[in-house]
mmCIF file of C-alpha atoms and ligand atoms in Angstrom:
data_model
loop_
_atom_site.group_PDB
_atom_site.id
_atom_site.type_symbol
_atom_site.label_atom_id
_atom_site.label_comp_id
_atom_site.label_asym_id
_atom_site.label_seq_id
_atom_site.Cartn_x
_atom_site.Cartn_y
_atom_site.Cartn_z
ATOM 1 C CA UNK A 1 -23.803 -20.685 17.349
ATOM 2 C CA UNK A 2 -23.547 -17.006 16.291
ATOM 3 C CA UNK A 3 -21.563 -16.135 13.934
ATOM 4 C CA UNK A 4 -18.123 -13.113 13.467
ATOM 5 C CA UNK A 5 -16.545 -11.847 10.724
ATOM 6 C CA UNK A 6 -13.390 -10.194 11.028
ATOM 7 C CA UNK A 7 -11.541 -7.752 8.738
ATOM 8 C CA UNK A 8 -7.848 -7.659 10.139
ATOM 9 C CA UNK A 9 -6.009 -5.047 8.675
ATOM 10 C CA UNK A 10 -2.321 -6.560 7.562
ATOM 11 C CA UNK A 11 -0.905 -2.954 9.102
ATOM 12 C CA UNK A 12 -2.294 -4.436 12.216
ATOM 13 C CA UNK A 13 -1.410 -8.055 12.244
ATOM 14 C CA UNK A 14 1.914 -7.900 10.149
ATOM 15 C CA UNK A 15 2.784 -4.371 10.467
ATOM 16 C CA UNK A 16 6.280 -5.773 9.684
ATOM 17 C CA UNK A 17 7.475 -9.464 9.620
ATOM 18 C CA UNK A 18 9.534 -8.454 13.116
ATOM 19 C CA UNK A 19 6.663 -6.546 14.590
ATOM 20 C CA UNK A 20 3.807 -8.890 13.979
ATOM 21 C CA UNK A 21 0.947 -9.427 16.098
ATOM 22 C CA UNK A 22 0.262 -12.958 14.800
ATOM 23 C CA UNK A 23 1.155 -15.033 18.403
ATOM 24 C CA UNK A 24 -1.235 -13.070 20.505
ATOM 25 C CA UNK A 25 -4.386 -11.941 17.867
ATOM 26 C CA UNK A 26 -4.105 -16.263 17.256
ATOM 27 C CA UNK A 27 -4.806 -16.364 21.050
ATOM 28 C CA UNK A 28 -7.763 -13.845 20.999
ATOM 29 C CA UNK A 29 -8.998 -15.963 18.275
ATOM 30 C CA UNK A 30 -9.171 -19.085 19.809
ATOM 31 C CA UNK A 31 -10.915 -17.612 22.911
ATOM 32 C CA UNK A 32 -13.590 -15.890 20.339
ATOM 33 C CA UNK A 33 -14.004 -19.417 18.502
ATOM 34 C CA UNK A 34 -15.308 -21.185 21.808
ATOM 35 C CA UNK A 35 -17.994 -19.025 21.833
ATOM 36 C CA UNK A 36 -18.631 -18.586 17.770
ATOM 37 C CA UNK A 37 -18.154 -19.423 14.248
ATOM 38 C CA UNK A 38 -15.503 -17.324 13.625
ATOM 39 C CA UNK A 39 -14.032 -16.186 9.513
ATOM 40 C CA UNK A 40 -11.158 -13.832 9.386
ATOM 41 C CA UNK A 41 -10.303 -11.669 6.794
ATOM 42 C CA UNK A 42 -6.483 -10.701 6.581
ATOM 43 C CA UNK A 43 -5.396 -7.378 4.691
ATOM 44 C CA UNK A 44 -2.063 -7.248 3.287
ATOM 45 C CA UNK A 45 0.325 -4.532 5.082
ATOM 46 C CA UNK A 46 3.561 -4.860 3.556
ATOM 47 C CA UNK A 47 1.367 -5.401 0.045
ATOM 48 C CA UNK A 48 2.168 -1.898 -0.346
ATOM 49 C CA UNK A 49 6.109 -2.301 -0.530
ATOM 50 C CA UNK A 50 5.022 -5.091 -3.256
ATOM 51 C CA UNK A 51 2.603 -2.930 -4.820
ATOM 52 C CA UNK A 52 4.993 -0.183 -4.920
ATOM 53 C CA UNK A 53 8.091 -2.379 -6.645
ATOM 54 C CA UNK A 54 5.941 -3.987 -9.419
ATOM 55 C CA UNK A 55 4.514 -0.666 -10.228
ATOM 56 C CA UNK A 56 7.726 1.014 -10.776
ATOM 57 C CA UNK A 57 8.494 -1.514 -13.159
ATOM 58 C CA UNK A 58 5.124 -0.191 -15.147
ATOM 59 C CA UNK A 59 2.512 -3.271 -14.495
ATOM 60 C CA UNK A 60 -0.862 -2.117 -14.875
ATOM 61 C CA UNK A 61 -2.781 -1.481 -11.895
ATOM 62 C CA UNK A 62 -5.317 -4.616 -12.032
ATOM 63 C CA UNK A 63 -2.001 -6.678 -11.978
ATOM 64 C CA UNK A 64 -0.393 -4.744 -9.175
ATOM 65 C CA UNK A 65 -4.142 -5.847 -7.105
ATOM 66 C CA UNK A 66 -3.539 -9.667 -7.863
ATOM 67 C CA UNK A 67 0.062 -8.855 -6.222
ATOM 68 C CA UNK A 68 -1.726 -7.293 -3.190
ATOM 69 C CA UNK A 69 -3.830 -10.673 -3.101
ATOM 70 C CA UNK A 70 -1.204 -12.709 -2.886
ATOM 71 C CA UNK A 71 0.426 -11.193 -0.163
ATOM 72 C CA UNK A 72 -2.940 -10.719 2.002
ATOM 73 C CA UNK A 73 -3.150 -14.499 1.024
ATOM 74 C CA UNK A 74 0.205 -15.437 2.720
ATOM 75 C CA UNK A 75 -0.562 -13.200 5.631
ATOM 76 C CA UNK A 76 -3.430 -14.915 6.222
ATOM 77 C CA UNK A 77 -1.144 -18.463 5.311
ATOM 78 C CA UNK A 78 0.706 -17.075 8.232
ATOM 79 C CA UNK A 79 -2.324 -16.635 10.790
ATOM 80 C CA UNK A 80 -3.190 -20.325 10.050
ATOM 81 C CA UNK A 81 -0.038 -21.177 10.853
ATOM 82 C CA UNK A 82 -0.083 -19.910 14.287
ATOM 83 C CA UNK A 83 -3.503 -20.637 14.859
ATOM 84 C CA UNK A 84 -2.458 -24.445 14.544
ATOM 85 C CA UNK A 85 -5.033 -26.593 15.130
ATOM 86 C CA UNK A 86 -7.897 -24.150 15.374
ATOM 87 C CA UNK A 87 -7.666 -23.123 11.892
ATOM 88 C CA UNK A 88 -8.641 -24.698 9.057
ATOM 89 C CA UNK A 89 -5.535 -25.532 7.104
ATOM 90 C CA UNK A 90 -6.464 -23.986 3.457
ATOM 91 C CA UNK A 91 -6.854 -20.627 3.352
ATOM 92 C CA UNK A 92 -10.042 -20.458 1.046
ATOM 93 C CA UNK A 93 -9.660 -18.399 -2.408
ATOM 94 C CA UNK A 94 -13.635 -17.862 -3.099
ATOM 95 C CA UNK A 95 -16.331 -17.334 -0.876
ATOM 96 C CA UNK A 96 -17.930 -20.415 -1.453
ATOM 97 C CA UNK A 97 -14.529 -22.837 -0.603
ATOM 98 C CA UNK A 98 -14.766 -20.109 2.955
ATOM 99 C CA UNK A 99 -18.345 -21.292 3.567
ATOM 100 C CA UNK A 100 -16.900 -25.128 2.918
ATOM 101 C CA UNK A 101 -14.527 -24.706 4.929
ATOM 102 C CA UNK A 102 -16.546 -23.144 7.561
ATOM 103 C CA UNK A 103 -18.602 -26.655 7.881
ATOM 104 C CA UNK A 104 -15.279 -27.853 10.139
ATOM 105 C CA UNK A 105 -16.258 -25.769 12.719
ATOM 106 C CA UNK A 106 -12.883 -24.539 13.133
ATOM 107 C CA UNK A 107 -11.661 -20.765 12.261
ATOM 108 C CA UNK A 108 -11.096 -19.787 8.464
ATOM 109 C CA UNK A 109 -8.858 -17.293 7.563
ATOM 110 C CA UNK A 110 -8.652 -16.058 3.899
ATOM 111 C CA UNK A 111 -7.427 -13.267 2.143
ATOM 112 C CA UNK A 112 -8.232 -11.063 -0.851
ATOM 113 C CA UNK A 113 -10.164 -12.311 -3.525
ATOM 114 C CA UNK A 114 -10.616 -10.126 -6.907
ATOM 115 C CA UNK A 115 -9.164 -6.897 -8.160
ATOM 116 C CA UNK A 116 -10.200 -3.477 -7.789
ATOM 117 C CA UNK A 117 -11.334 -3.885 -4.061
ATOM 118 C CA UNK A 118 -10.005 -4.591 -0.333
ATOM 119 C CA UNK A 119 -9.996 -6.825 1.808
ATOM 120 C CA UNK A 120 -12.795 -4.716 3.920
ATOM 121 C CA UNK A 121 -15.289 -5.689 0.436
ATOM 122 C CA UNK A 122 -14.211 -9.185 0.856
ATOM 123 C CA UNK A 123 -15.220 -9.688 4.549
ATOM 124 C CA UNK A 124 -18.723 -7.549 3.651
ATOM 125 C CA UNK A 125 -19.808 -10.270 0.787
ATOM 126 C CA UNK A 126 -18.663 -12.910 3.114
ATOM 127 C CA UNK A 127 -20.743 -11.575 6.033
ATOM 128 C CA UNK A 128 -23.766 -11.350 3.530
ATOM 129 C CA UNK A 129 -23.137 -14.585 2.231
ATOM 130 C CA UNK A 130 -23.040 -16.601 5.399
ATOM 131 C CA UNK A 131 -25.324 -14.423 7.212
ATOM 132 C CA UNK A 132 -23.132 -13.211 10.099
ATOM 133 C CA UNK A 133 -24.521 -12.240 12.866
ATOM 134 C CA UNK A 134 -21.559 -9.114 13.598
ATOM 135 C CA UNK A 135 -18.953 -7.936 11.244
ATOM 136 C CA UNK A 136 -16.025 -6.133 13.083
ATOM 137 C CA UNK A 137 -13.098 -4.116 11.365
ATOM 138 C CA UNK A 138 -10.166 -3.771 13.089
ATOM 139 C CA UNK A 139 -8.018 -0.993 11.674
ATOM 140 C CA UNK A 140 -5.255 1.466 12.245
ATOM 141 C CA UNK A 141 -8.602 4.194 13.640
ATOM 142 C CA UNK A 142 -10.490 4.158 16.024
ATOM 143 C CA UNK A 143 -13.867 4.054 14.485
ATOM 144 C CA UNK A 144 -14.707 5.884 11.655
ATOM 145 C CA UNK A 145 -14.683 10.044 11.416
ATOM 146 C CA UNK A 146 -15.818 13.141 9.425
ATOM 147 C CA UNK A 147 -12.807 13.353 7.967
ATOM 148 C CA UNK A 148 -9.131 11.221 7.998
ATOM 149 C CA UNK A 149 -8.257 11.772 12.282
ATOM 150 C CA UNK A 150 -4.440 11.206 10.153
ATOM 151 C CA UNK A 151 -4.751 14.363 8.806
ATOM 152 C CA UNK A 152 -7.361 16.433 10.375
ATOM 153 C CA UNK A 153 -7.220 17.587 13.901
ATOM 154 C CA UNK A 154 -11.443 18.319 13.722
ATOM 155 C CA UNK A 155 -12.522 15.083 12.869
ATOM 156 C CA UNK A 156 -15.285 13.726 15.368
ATOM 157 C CA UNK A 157 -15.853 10.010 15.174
ATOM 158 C CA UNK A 158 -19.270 8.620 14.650
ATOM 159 C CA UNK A 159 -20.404 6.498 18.166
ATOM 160 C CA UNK A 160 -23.161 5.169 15.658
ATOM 161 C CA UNK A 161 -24.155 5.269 12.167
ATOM 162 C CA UNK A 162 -26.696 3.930 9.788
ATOM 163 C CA UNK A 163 -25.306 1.823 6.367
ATOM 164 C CA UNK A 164 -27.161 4.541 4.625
ATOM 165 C CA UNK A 165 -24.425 7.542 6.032
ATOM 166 C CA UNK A 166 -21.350 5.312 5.661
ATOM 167 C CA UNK A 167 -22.260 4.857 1.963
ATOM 168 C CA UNK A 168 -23.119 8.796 2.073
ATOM 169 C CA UNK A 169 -19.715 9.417 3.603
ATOM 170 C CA UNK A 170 -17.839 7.096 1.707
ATOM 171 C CA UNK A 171 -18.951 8.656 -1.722
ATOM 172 C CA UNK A 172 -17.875 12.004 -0.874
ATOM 173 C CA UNK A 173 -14.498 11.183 0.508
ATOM 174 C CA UNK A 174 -13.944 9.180 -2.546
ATOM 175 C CA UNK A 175 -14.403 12.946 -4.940
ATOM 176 C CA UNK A 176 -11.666 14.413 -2.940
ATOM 177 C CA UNK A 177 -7.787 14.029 -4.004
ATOM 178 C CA UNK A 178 -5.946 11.832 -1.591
ATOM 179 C CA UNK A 179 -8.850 11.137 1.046
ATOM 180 C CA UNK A 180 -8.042 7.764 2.590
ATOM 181 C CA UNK A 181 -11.407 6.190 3.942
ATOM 182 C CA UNK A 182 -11.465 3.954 6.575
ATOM 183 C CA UNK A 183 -14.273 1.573 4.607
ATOM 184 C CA UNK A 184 -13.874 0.713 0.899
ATOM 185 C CA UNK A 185 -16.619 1.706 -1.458
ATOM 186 C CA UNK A 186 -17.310 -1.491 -2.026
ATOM 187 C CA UNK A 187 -18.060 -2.823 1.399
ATOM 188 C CA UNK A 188 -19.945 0.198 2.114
ATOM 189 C CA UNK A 189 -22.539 -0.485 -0.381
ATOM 190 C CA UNK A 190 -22.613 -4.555 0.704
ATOM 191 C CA UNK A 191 -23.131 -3.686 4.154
ATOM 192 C CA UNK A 192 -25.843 -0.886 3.403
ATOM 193 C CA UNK A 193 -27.547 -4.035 1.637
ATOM 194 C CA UNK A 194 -27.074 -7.054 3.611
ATOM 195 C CA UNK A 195 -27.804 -4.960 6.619
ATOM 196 C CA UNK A 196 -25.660 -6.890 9.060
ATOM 197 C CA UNK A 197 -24.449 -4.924 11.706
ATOM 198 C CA UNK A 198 -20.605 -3.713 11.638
ATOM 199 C CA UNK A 199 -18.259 -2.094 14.142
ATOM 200 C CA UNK A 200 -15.491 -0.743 13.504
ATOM 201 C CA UNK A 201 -12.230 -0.020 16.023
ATOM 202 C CA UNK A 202 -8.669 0.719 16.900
ATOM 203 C CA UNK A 203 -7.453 -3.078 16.572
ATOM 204 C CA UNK A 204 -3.946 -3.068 17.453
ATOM 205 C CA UNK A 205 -4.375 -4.469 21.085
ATOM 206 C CA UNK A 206 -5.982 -7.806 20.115
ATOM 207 C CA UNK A 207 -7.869 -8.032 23.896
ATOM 208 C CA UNK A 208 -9.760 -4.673 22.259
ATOM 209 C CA UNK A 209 -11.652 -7.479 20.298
ATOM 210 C CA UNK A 210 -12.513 -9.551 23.038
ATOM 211 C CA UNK A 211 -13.850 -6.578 25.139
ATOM 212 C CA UNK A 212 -15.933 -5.200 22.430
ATOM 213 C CA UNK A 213 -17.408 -9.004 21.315
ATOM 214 C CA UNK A 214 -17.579 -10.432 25.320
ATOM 215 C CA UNK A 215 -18.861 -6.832 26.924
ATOM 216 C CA UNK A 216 -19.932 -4.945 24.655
ATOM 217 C CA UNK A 217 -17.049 -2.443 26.037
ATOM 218 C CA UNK A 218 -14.881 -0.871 23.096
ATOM 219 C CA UNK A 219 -13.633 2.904 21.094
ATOM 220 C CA UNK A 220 -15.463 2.716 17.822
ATOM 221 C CA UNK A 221 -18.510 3.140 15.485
ATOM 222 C CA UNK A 222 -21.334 0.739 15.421
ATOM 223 C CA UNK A 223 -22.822 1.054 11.734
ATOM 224 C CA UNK A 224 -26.413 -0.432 11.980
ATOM 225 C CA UNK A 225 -30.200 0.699 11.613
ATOM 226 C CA UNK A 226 -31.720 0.884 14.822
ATOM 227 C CA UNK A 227 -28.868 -0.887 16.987
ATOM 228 C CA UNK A 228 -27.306 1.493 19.738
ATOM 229 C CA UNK A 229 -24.733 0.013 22.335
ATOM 230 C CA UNK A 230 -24.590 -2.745 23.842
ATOM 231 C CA UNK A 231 -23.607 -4.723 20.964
ATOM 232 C CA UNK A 232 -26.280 -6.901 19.292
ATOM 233 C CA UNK A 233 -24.490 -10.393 20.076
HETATM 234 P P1 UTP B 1 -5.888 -4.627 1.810
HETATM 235 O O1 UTP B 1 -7.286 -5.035 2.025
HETATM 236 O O2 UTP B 1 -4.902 -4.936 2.848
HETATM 237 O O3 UTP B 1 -5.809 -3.065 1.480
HETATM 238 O O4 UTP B 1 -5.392 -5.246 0.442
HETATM 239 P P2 UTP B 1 -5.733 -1.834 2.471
HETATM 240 O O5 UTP B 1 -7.035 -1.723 3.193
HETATM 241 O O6 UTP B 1 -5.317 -0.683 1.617
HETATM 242 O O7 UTP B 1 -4.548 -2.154 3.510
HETATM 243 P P3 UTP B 1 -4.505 -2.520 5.098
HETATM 244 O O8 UTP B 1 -4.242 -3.986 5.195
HETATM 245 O O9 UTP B 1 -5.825 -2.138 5.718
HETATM 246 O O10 UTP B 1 -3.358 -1.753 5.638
HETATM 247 C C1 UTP B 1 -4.089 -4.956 -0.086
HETATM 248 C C2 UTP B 1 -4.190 -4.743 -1.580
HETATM 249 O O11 UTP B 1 -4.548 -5.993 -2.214
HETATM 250 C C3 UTP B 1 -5.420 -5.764 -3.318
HETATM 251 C C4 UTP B 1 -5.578 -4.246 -3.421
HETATM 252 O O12 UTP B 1 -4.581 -3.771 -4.298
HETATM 253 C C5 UTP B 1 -5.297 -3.782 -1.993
HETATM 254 O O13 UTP B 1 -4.857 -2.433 -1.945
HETATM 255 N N1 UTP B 1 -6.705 -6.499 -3.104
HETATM 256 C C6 UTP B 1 -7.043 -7.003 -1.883
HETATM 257 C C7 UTP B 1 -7.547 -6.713 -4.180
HETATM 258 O O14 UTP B 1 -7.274 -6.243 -5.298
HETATM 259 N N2 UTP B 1 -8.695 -7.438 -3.998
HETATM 260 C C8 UTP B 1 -9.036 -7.974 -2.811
HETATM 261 O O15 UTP B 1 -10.085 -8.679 -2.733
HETATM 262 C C9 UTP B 1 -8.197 -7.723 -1.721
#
């Protein structure tokens, strides 16, 4: 059975505890699992309102990341929770204990694992550890761009990229003030390395998923060497 990693930003899933897309992404899930092995990485959302309160209270910033875990950790608590039965129960704090846990069969979910990253790194090593056969990041763009679509009306997305250009575009963005990349540093570098192929959409609409995993159809960037559309599953 081939095997999906997903990167679930928490803006996406839990945008808000009132506004969360947990019910029906649980659903897309379980249609995804019949067909593959299927990890989930959650990203924290609301972390930032955390972040944001312990740092006005003058914690250092590697303390204000283990906050962020935690809450991408209870997001993805909450994901197992209405995945039910088609989740395994723990939600795995180390990429070996996701790779154990992956032996069920069943979906894992985890969250954030060190400081000084996102949960975009996290779902990288794990691709390159357990040799996933797609890695998909669903995020607030659609696809990745020349520049942040947010904040400049020019930016073109990429249809396709190689692992090499990401990291390219990912280190320049990174020298300018304020730039907000779509990819962490990070998992730039671990998918330039492991080579596994990536996409990366607009992930809002859960059914998105489904059309870019079961037809190939879907808004985004492919980042691969020598993989053009239709996807490589
Ligand atoms: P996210 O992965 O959600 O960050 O982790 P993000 O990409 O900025 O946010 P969304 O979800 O896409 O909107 C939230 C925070 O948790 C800490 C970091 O502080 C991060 O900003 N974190 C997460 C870590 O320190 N290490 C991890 O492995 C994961």
């Amino acid at each position: 059975m081939k095997t999906i990693v997903l990167s679930l930003g928490g803006s996406i899933l839990v945008p808000s505890l009132e506004t969360n897309a947990l019910a029906s992404y649980a659903a897309t899930l379980v249609r995804l699992a019949e067909r593959f092995q299927v990890y989930v990485v959650v990203g924290g959302g609301e972390a930032r309102r955390y972040i944001g309160c312990a740092r006005a209270l003058g914690v250092d910033e590697a303390t204000l990341d283990e906050v962020g875990i935690l809450v991408t950790r209870l997001n993805a608590r909450l994901l197992v929770a209405a995945l039910g039965r088609a989740a395994y129960p723990r939600v795995p704090e180390n990429y070996t204990d996701a790779r154990v846990a992956g032996l069920s069969g069943r979906i894992v979910v985890m969250g954030g694992v060190t400081p000084g990253q996102t949960t975009d790194a996290v779902a990288a090593v794990l691709a390159e550890e357990i040799g996933a056969d797609l890695l998909i990041n669903a995020t607030s763009v659609p696809g990745i761009f020349t520049s942040d679509p947010k904040r400049d009306p020019t930016a073109r997305r990429y249809e396709t990229m190689t692992p090499g250009e990401l990291l390219e575009l990912v280190g320049r963005e990174r020298m300018n003030a304020g730039s907000n990349t779509v990819i962490d540093l990070v998992a730039a570098k671990v998918v330039e390395r492991s080579r596994c192929p990536m996409i990366v959409l607009e992930g809002r609409d859960p059914s998105r998923i489904e059309d870019a995993v079961f037809s190939g159809r879907f808004i985004g960037t492919i980042v691969a060497d020598g993989i053009d559309r239709p996807l490589p599953l």
